[in-house]
């Protein structure tokens, strides 16, 4: 559908919707860009406060997946005319709690009357133009890291049916209300510049529409989550030690070739976006993929959300399974996640996992990137 619309051309747009990336990026100065996203949906849990938390966590996730730092948010509210306003107050309070945790300021919003409640945010953040993580960039030899377990979609479906066990609900809610903040900061703080930025790896000067005064005020210091470990901030001299060899050599920066968050398209749907944008293939080891408690039981009981079926119909044409991969696990790979984890393509997987674990983030190496071949996605036991 978007292909039928007139294309806009703006030299400051570093990331648009060409490769189904998580957010758009607009360059302001040589060292600073805006990263913007929007997301809202209907309630997936009964408690209004928890729903608000999940909606905020999910909306913020796209900013983190690009390597950015959320700055401001606008609330988007659809609410029935005759519904109890105390419910809406609790939803807003839940969302606010997560925005405070993220250091993101809510500066307004918009509400309309609707027969069905819907809630979410438009989020704006800051990002360094040379430290943007996208779908494009994965390379053969990279390992694939996942930072959250799968299963929120099927468990949410069981919740709606009143058939989810309490331990399943608690595990799913814990996952859906955990910000990707720590995971993203562990990656960006230890990573070097990306090899590609939008359509021009050289990251040109922004358009002259940006005022010179604005350019002079900007610096890489504004992007707090992207400073290199063991290196000086741009424009600052490295402090020299008076004693030779008094400090160990810093670890080399991580090479992060591609990164996204796993949300509505499921693990294989989002993996598909990376491999098509990067012109590669992938292999996943099914037994290494983390799974939420109760997720497989939900699938076996038939608690299958419509989005899962849609994802499978869309992406499975690229997938081949080893015979030993169980049917329920095959199904889970298409489960639409809410506020899911990060999928990271990197040649420095062991070091990246170590950095994530040091930040108390669960992370597992679940597969690898291969040269383009058929099948495009291979699932082994």
GROMACS .gro file of C-alpha atoms in nm:
model
  381
    1UNK     CA    1   0.000   0.000   0.000
    2UNK     CA    2   0.275   0.248   0.095
    3UNK     CA    3   0.437   0.187  -0.242
    4UNK     CA    4   0.141   0.352  -0.409
    5UNK     CA    5   0.191   0.679  -0.225
    6UNK     CA    6   0.411   0.965  -0.339
    7UNK     CA    7   0.760   0.940  -0.194
    8UNK     CA    8   0.899   1.227   0.010
    9UNK     CA    9   1.266   1.312  -0.019
   10UNK     CA   10   1.447   1.477   0.270
   11UNK     CA   11   1.826   1.450   0.309
   12UNK     CA   12   1.793   1.462   0.686
   13UNK     CA   13   1.589   1.139   0.701
   14UNK     CA   14   1.844   0.875   0.796
   15UNK     CA   15   1.592   0.595   0.854
   16UNK     CA   16   1.243   0.583   0.706
   17UNK     CA   17   1.014   0.289   0.635
   18UNK     CA   18   1.213   0.131   0.351
   19UNK     CA   19   1.328  -0.170   0.557
   20UNK     CA   20   1.049  -0.193   0.817
   21UNK     CA   21   1.274  -0.054   1.089
   22UNK     CA   22   1.149  -0.002   1.442
   23UNK     CA   23   1.154   0.379   1.433
   24UNK     CA   24   1.231   0.671   1.207
   25UNK     CA   25   1.548   0.878   1.247
   26UNK     CA   26   1.583   1.243   1.148
   27UNK     CA   27   1.923   1.414   1.163
   28UNK     CA   28   1.950   1.751   1.339
   29UNK     CA   29   2.325   1.806   1.358
   30UNK     CA   30   2.635   1.602   1.271
   31UNK     CA   31   2.624   1.448   1.621
   32UNK     CA   32   2.254   1.435   1.700
   33UNK     CA   33   1.931   1.302   1.551
   34UNK     CA   34   1.572   1.246   1.658
   35UNK     CA   35   1.438   0.890   1.674
   36UNK     CA   36   1.057   0.863   1.668
   37UNK     CA   37   0.799   0.588   1.701
   38UNK     CA   38   0.434   0.531   1.793
   39UNK     CA   39   0.243   0.232   1.929
   40UNK     CA   40  -0.092   0.166   2.096
   41UNK     CA   41  -0.324  -0.131   2.138
   42UNK     CA   42  -0.620  -0.278   2.327
   43UNK     CA   43  -0.588  -0.418   2.683
   44UNK     CA   44  -0.421  -0.757   2.712
   45UNK     CA   45  -0.449  -0.789   3.092
   46UNK     CA   46  -0.733  -0.716   3.332
   47UNK     CA   47  -0.560  -0.471   3.565
   48UNK     CA   48  -0.566  -0.113   3.426
   49UNK     CA   49  -0.241  -0.005   3.594
   50UNK     CA   50  -0.056  -0.307   3.456
   51UNK     CA   51  -0.202  -0.245   3.110
   52UNK     CA   52  -0.067   0.110   3.121
   53UNK     CA   53   0.276  -0.020   3.221
   54UNK     CA   54   0.280  -0.272   2.937
   55UNK     CA   55   0.169  -0.013   2.681
   56UNK     CA   56   0.446   0.224   2.786
   57UNK     CA   57   0.711  -0.049   2.791
   58UNK     CA   58   0.607  -0.156   2.444
   59UNK     CA   59   0.611   0.197   2.300
   60UNK     CA   60   0.953   0.274   2.447
   61UNK     CA   61   1.101  -0.047   2.311
   62UNK     CA   62   1.139   0.078   1.953
   63UNK     CA   63   1.358   0.365   2.069
   64UNK     CA   64   1.586   0.127   2.257
   65UNK     CA   65   1.597  -0.115   1.964
   66UNK     CA   66   1.742   0.159   1.742
   67UNK     CA   67   2.006   0.245   2.002
   68UNK     CA   68   1.839   0.569   2.112
   69UNK     CA   69   1.751   0.736   2.441
   70UNK     CA   70   1.382   0.824   2.494
   71UNK     CA   71   1.324   1.190   2.567
   72UNK     CA   72   0.953   1.282   2.546
   73UNK     CA   73   0.621   1.106   2.491
   74UNK     CA   74   0.265   1.191   2.390
   75UNK     CA   75  -0.015   0.973   2.524
   76UNK     CA   76  -0.272   0.827   2.282
   77UNK     CA   77  -0.606   0.738   2.443
   78UNK     CA   78  -0.923   0.580   2.306
   79UNK     CA   79  -1.182   0.536   2.581
   80UNK     CA   80  -1.557   0.464   2.597
   81UNK     CA   81  -1.777   0.763   2.670
   82UNK     CA   82  -1.960   0.604   2.964
   83UNK     CA   83  -1.675   0.402   3.113
   84UNK     CA   84  -1.540   0.463   3.462
   85UNK     CA   85  -1.280   0.739   3.449
   86UNK     CA   86  -1.100   0.584   3.745
   87UNK     CA   87  -1.001   0.302   3.508
   88UNK     CA   88  -0.847   0.553   3.269
   89UNK     CA   89  -0.669   0.721   3.558
   90UNK     CA   90  -0.511   0.388   3.653
   91UNK     CA   91  -0.405   0.321   3.295
   92UNK     CA   92  -0.239   0.662   3.275
   93UNK     CA   93  -0.072   0.610   3.613
   94UNK     CA   94   0.071   0.277   3.501
   95UNK     CA   95   0.210   0.427   3.185
   96UNK     CA   96   0.357   0.719   3.378
   97UNK     CA   97   0.539   0.485   3.615
   98UNK     CA   98   0.730   0.328   3.327
   99UNK     CA   99   0.800   0.661   3.158
  100UNK     CA  100   0.951   0.784   3.485
  101UNK     CA  101   1.163   0.469   3.503
  102UNK     CA  102   1.281   0.534   3.147
  103UNK     CA  103   1.358   0.901   3.214
  104UNK     CA  104   1.108   0.997   2.943
  105UNK     CA  105   0.885   1.300   3.002
  106UNK     CA  106   0.518   1.291   2.902
  107UNK     CA  107   0.444   1.634   2.756
  108UNK     CA  108   0.086   1.589   2.636
  109UNK     CA  109  -0.135   1.360   2.432
  110UNK     CA  110  -0.469   1.318   2.259
  111UNK     CA  111  -0.787   1.132   2.348
  112UNK     CA  112  -1.099   1.032   2.157
  113UNK     CA  113  -1.421   0.849   2.245
  114UNK     CA  114  -1.418   0.491   2.128
  115UNK     CA  115  -1.625   0.183   2.205
  116UNK     CA  116  -1.307  -0.010   2.283
  117UNK     CA  117  -1.025   0.107   2.509
  118UNK     CA  118  -0.691   0.158   2.339
  119UNK     CA  119  -0.377   0.313   2.485
  120UNK     CA  120  -0.018   0.384   2.393
  121UNK     CA  121   0.236   0.654   2.320
  122UNK     CA  122   0.421   0.840   2.052
  123UNK     CA  123   0.781   0.856   2.174
  124UNK     CA  124   1.065   1.083   2.064
  125UNK     CA  125   1.425   1.019   2.156
  126UNK     CA  126   1.781   1.121   2.076
  127UNK     CA  127   2.038   0.913   1.892
  128UNK     CA  128   2.385   0.962   1.748
  129UNK     CA  129   2.365   0.954   1.365
  130UNK     CA  130   2.657   0.711   1.347
  131UNK     CA  131   2.525   0.474   1.614
  132UNK     CA  132   2.192   0.367   1.471
  133UNK     CA  133   2.093   0.001   1.479
  134UNK     CA  134   1.870  -0.116   1.195
  135UNK     CA  135   1.742  -0.428   1.023
  136UNK     CA  136   1.999  -0.386   0.748
  137UNK     CA  137   2.357  -0.483   0.828
  138UNK     CA  138   2.356  -0.845   0.950
  139UNK     CA  139   2.652  -1.040   0.807
  140UNK     CA  140   2.734  -1.409   0.761
  141UNK     CA  141   2.918  -1.533   1.067
  142UNK     CA  142   2.721  -1.317   1.309
  143UNK     CA  143   2.556  -1.484   1.605
  144UNK     CA  144   2.199  -1.401   1.704
  145UNK     CA  145   2.121  -1.301   2.062
  146UNK     CA  146   1.772  -1.282   2.220
  147UNK     CA  147   1.715  -1.096   2.548
  148UNK     CA  148   1.364  -1.210   2.651
  149UNK     CA  149   1.176  -1.538   2.649
  150UNK     CA  150   0.894  -1.598   2.399
  151UNK     CA  151   0.529  -1.661   2.478
  152UNK     CA  152   0.348  -1.342   2.578
  153UNK     CA  153   0.101  -1.370   2.289
  154UNK     CA  154  -0.031  -1.718   2.364
  155UNK     CA  155  -0.035  -1.653   2.739
  156UNK     CA  156  -0.227  -1.326   2.686
  157UNK     CA  157  -0.480  -1.523   2.482
  158UNK     CA  158  -0.519  -1.770   2.769
  159UNK     CA  159  -0.562  -1.476   3.008
  160UNK     CA  160  -0.848  -1.338   2.797
  161UNK     CA  161  -1.015  -1.680   2.811
  162UNK     CA  162  -0.968  -1.698   3.188
  163UNK     CA  163  -0.762  -2.015   3.148
  164UNK     CA  164  -0.409  -1.899   3.235
  165UNK     CA  165  -0.244  -2.024   3.549
  166UNK     CA  166  -0.131  -1.755   3.791
  167UNK     CA  167   0.238  -1.841   3.752
  168UNK     CA  168   0.206  -1.802   3.374
  169UNK     CA  169   0.039  -1.463   3.416
  170UNK     CA  170   0.306  -1.341   3.654
  171UNK     CA  171   0.589  -1.452   3.423
  172UNK     CA  172   0.429  -1.286   3.121
  173UNK     CA  173   0.359  -0.961   3.305
  174UNK     CA  174   0.714  -0.950   3.440
  175UNK     CA  175   0.843  -0.981   3.084
  176UNK     CA  176   0.601  -0.728   2.935
  177UNK     CA  177   0.675  -0.464   3.201
  178UNK     CA  178   1.053  -0.498   3.184
  179UNK     CA  179   1.203  -0.212   2.985
  180UNK     CA  180   1.465  -0.288   2.721
  181UNK     CA  181   1.657   0.005   2.872
  182UNK     CA  182   1.927  -0.199   3.047
  183UNK     CA  183   1.972  -0.427   2.748
  184UNK     CA  184   2.006  -0.137   2.504
  185UNK     CA  185   2.243   0.054   2.730
  186UNK     CA  186   2.462  -0.254   2.778
  187UNK     CA  187   2.494  -0.279   2.400
  188UNK     CA  188   2.532   0.089   2.312
  189UNK     CA  189   2.778   0.161   2.593
  190UNK     CA  190   3.011  -0.109   2.466
  191UNK     CA  191   2.961  -0.075   2.090
  192UNK     CA  192   3.145   0.118   1.823
  193UNK     CA  193   2.991   0.319   1.541
  194UNK     CA  194   2.768   0.130   1.300
  195UNK     CA  195   2.898   0.066   0.949
  196UNK     CA  196   2.580   0.195   0.790
  197UNK     CA  197   2.355   0.490   0.865
  198UNK     CA  198   2.033   0.515   0.671
  199UNK     CA  199   2.115   0.523   0.303
  200UNK     CA  200   2.455   0.690   0.342
  201UNK     CA  201   2.722   0.533   0.561
  202UNK     CA  202   2.920   0.856   0.556
  203UNK     CA  203   2.644   1.032   0.753
  204UNK     CA  204   2.653   1.369   0.579
  205UNK     CA  205   2.601   1.709   0.728
  206UNK     CA  206   2.232   1.782   0.784
  207UNK     CA  207   2.031   2.002   0.552
  208UNK     CA  208   2.082   2.379   0.577
  209UNK     CA  209   1.734   2.404   0.727
  210UNK     CA  210   1.908   2.335   1.059
  211UNK     CA  211   2.024   2.664   1.207
  212UNK     CA  212   2.401   2.705   1.259
  213UNK     CA  213   2.342   2.799   1.622
  214UNK     CA  214   2.170   2.468   1.679
  215UNK     CA  215   2.462   2.282   1.524
  216UNK     CA  216   2.716   2.456   1.745
  217UNK     CA  217   2.522   2.364   2.058
  218UNK     CA  218   2.502   1.994   1.980
  219UNK     CA  219   2.764   1.740   2.080
  220UNK     CA  220   2.795   1.366   2.118
  221UNK     CA  221   2.770   1.417   2.494
  222UNK     CA  222   2.395   1.464   2.451
  223UNK     CA  223   2.354   1.100   2.363
  224UNK     CA  224   2.421   0.950   2.699
  225UNK     CA  225   2.368   0.583   2.610
  226UNK     CA  226   2.618   0.565   2.326
  227UNK     CA  227   2.951   0.656   2.483
  228UNK     CA  228   3.227   0.403   2.419
  229UNK     CA  229   3.372   0.214   2.711
  230UNK     CA  230   3.738   0.293   2.750
  231UNK     CA  231   3.744   0.581   2.501
  232UNK     CA  232   3.716   0.955   2.534
  233UNK     CA  233   3.399   1.136   2.436
  234UNK     CA  234   3.427   1.309   2.099
  235UNK     CA  235   3.616   1.635   2.130
  236UNK     CA  236   3.783   1.548   2.460
  237UNK     CA  237   4.150   1.451   2.496
  238UNK     CA  238   4.229   1.113   2.644
  239UNK     CA  239   4.372   1.151   2.990
  240UNK     CA  240   4.722   1.008   3.004
  241UNK     CA  241   4.828   0.804   3.302
  242UNK     CA  242   5.148   0.917   3.473
  243UNK     CA  243   5.243   0.552   3.529
  244UNK     CA  244   5.290   0.325   3.231
  245UNK     CA  245   5.068   0.017   3.227
  246UNK     CA  246   4.882   0.130   3.540
  247UNK     CA  247   4.548   0.039   3.381
  248UNK     CA  248   4.453  -0.266   3.175
  249UNK     CA  249   4.388  -0.207   2.807
  250UNK     CA  250   4.020  -0.134   2.738
  251UNK     CA  251   3.811  -0.401   2.575
  252UNK     CA  252   3.762  -0.344   2.202
  253UNK     CA  253   3.418  -0.204   2.115
  254UNK     CA  254   3.146  -0.449   2.019
  255UNK     CA  255   3.046  -0.469   1.654
  256UNK     CA  256   2.667  -0.467   1.637
  257UNK     CA  257   2.559  -0.526   1.279
  258UNK     CA  258   2.178  -0.525   1.322
  259UNK     CA  259   1.927  -0.504   1.604
  260UNK     CA  260   1.549  -0.504   1.642
  261UNK     CA  261   1.292  -0.580   1.910
  262UNK     CA  262   1.062  -0.882   1.890
  263UNK     CA  263   0.705  -0.759   1.895
  264UNK     CA  264   0.393  -0.817   1.687
  265UNK     CA  265   0.549  -1.018   1.402
  266UNK     CA  266   0.702  -1.275   1.635
  267UNK     CA  267   1.060  -1.402   1.636
  268UNK     CA  268   1.061  -1.533   1.279
  269UNK     CA  269   0.865  -1.237   1.142
  270UNK     CA  270   1.122  -0.992   1.273
  271UNK     CA  271   1.409  -1.221   1.175
  272UNK     CA  272   1.261  -1.217   0.825
  273UNK     CA  273   1.284  -0.836   0.818
  274UNK     CA  274   1.652  -0.846   0.909
  275UNK     CA  275   1.748  -1.116   0.661
  276UNK     CA  276   1.562  -0.954   0.371
  277UNK     CA  277   1.710  -0.611   0.448
  278UNK     CA  278   2.059  -0.759   0.490
  279UNK     CA  279   2.038  -1.020   0.209
  280UNK     CA  280   2.139  -1.310   0.433
  281UNK     CA  281   1.995  -1.634   0.567
  282UNK     CA  282   1.963  -1.751   0.929
  283UNK     CA  283   1.974  -2.065   1.137
  284UNK     CA  284   1.805  -2.095   1.477
  285UNK     CA  285   1.869  -2.368   1.732
  286UNK     CA  286   1.526  -2.434   1.879
  287UNK     CA  287   1.649  -2.578   2.210
  288UNK     CA  288   1.840  -2.257   2.285
  289UNK     CA  289   1.540  -2.025   2.246
  290UNK     CA  290   1.412  -1.910   2.591
  291UNK     CA  291   1.044  -1.982   2.654
  292UNK     CA  292   0.810  -1.837   2.918
  293UNK     CA  293   0.653  -2.076   3.163
  294UNK     CA  294   0.320  -2.198   3.029
  295UNK     CA  295   0.374  -2.087   2.669
  296UNK     CA  296   0.393  -2.436   2.520
  297UNK     CA  297   0.104  -2.552   2.737
  298UNK     CA  298  -0.107  -2.264   2.597
  299UNK     CA  299  -0.028  -2.373   2.242
  300UNK     CA  300  -0.109  -2.736   2.322
  301UNK     CA  301  -0.442  -2.619   2.468
  302UNK     CA  302  -0.524  -2.421   2.153
  303UNK     CA  303  -0.483  -2.069   2.291
  304UNK     CA  304  -0.361  -1.933   1.958
  305UNK     CA  305  -0.397  -1.558   1.890
  306UNK     CA  306  -0.506  -1.447   1.544
  307UNK     CA  307  -0.181  -1.257   1.503
  308UNK     CA  308   0.017  -1.579   1.537
  309UNK     CA  309  -0.172  -1.739   1.252
  310UNK     CA  310  -0.122  -1.430   1.037
  311UNK     CA  311   0.250  -1.423   1.115
  312UNK     CA  312   0.285  -1.789   1.024
  313UNK     CA  313   0.099  -1.750   0.698
  314UNK     CA  314   0.322  -1.458   0.608
  315UNK     CA  315   0.667  -1.587   0.703
  316UNK     CA  316   0.663  -1.967   0.700
  317UNK     CA  317   0.724  -1.984   0.325
  318UNK     CA  318   1.088  -1.896   0.403
  319UNK     CA  319   1.127  -2.151   0.683
  320UNK     CA  320   1.246  -2.511   0.692
  321UNK     CA  321   1.243  -2.722   1.010
  322UNK     CA  322   1.438  -3.028   1.110
  323UNK     CA  323   1.193  -3.313   1.164
  324UNK     CA  324   1.287  -3.332   1.531
  325UNK     CA  325   1.158  -2.979   1.606
  326UNK     CA  326   0.825  -3.026   1.793
  327UNK     CA  327   0.506  -2.882   1.647
  328UNK     CA  328   0.429  -2.665   1.950
  329UNK     CA  329   0.775  -2.509   1.940
  330UNK     CA  330   0.741  -2.440   1.567
  331UNK     CA  331   0.418  -2.256   1.643
  332UNK     CA  332   0.574  -2.050   1.921
  333UNK     CA  333   0.829  -1.902   1.680
  334UNK     CA  334   0.546  -1.696   1.524
  335UNK     CA  335   0.388  -1.584   1.851
  336UNK     CA  336   0.326  -1.206   1.848
  337UNK     CA  337   0.511  -1.057   2.142
  338UNK     CA  338   0.421  -0.750   2.342
  339UNK     CA  339   0.724  -0.558   2.468
  340UNK     CA  340   0.948  -0.846   2.363
  341UNK     CA  341   1.324  -0.862   2.385
  342UNK     CA  342   1.599  -0.747   2.153
  343UNK     CA  343   1.728  -0.961   1.867
  344UNK     CA  344   2.094  -0.872   1.811
  345UNK     CA  345   2.318  -0.971   1.520
  346UNK     CA  346   2.685  -0.949   1.615
  347UNK     CA  347   3.018  -1.119   1.553
  348UNK     CA  348   3.105  -1.046   1.918
  349UNK     CA  349   2.832  -1.256   2.074
  350UNK     CA  350   3.021  -1.385   2.377
  351UNK     CA  351   3.135  -1.037   2.476
  352UNK     CA  352   2.786  -0.896   2.414
  353UNK     CA  353   2.622  -1.163   2.630
  354UNK     CA  354   2.879  -1.095   2.902
  355UNK     CA  355   2.794  -0.723   2.892
  356UNK     CA  356   2.421  -0.799   2.904
  357UNK     CA  357   2.460  -1.038   3.196
  358UNK     CA  358   2.670  -0.777   3.380
  359UNK     CA  359   2.368  -0.546   3.349
  360UNK     CA  360   2.135  -0.815   3.490
  361UNK     CA  361   1.979  -0.881   3.149
  362UNK     CA  362   1.895  -1.235   3.049
  363UNK     CA  363   2.042  -1.315   2.709
  364UNK     CA  364   2.096  -1.628   2.502
  365UNK     CA  365   2.273  -1.701   2.175
  366UNK     CA  366   1.999  -1.870   1.972
  367UNK     CA  367   2.132  -1.886   1.617
  368UNK     CA  368   2.359  -1.750   1.352
  369UNK     CA  369   2.360  -1.555   1.026
  370UNK     CA  370   2.447  -1.745   0.708
  371UNK     CA  371   2.521  -1.649   0.348
  372UNK     CA  372   2.208  -1.618   0.137
  373UNK     CA  373   2.073  -1.965   0.059
  374UNK     CA  374   1.756  -2.171   0.066
  375UNK     CA  375   1.588  -2.205   0.303
  376UNK     CA  376   1.627  -1.847   0.418
  377UNK     CA  377   1.549  -1.960   0.776
  378UNK     CA  378   1.652  -2.303   0.901
  379UNK     CA  379   1.524  -2.428   1.239
  380UNK     CA  380   1.731  -2.706   1.396
  381UNK     CA  381   1.649  -2.897   1.713
   0.00000   0.00000   0.00000
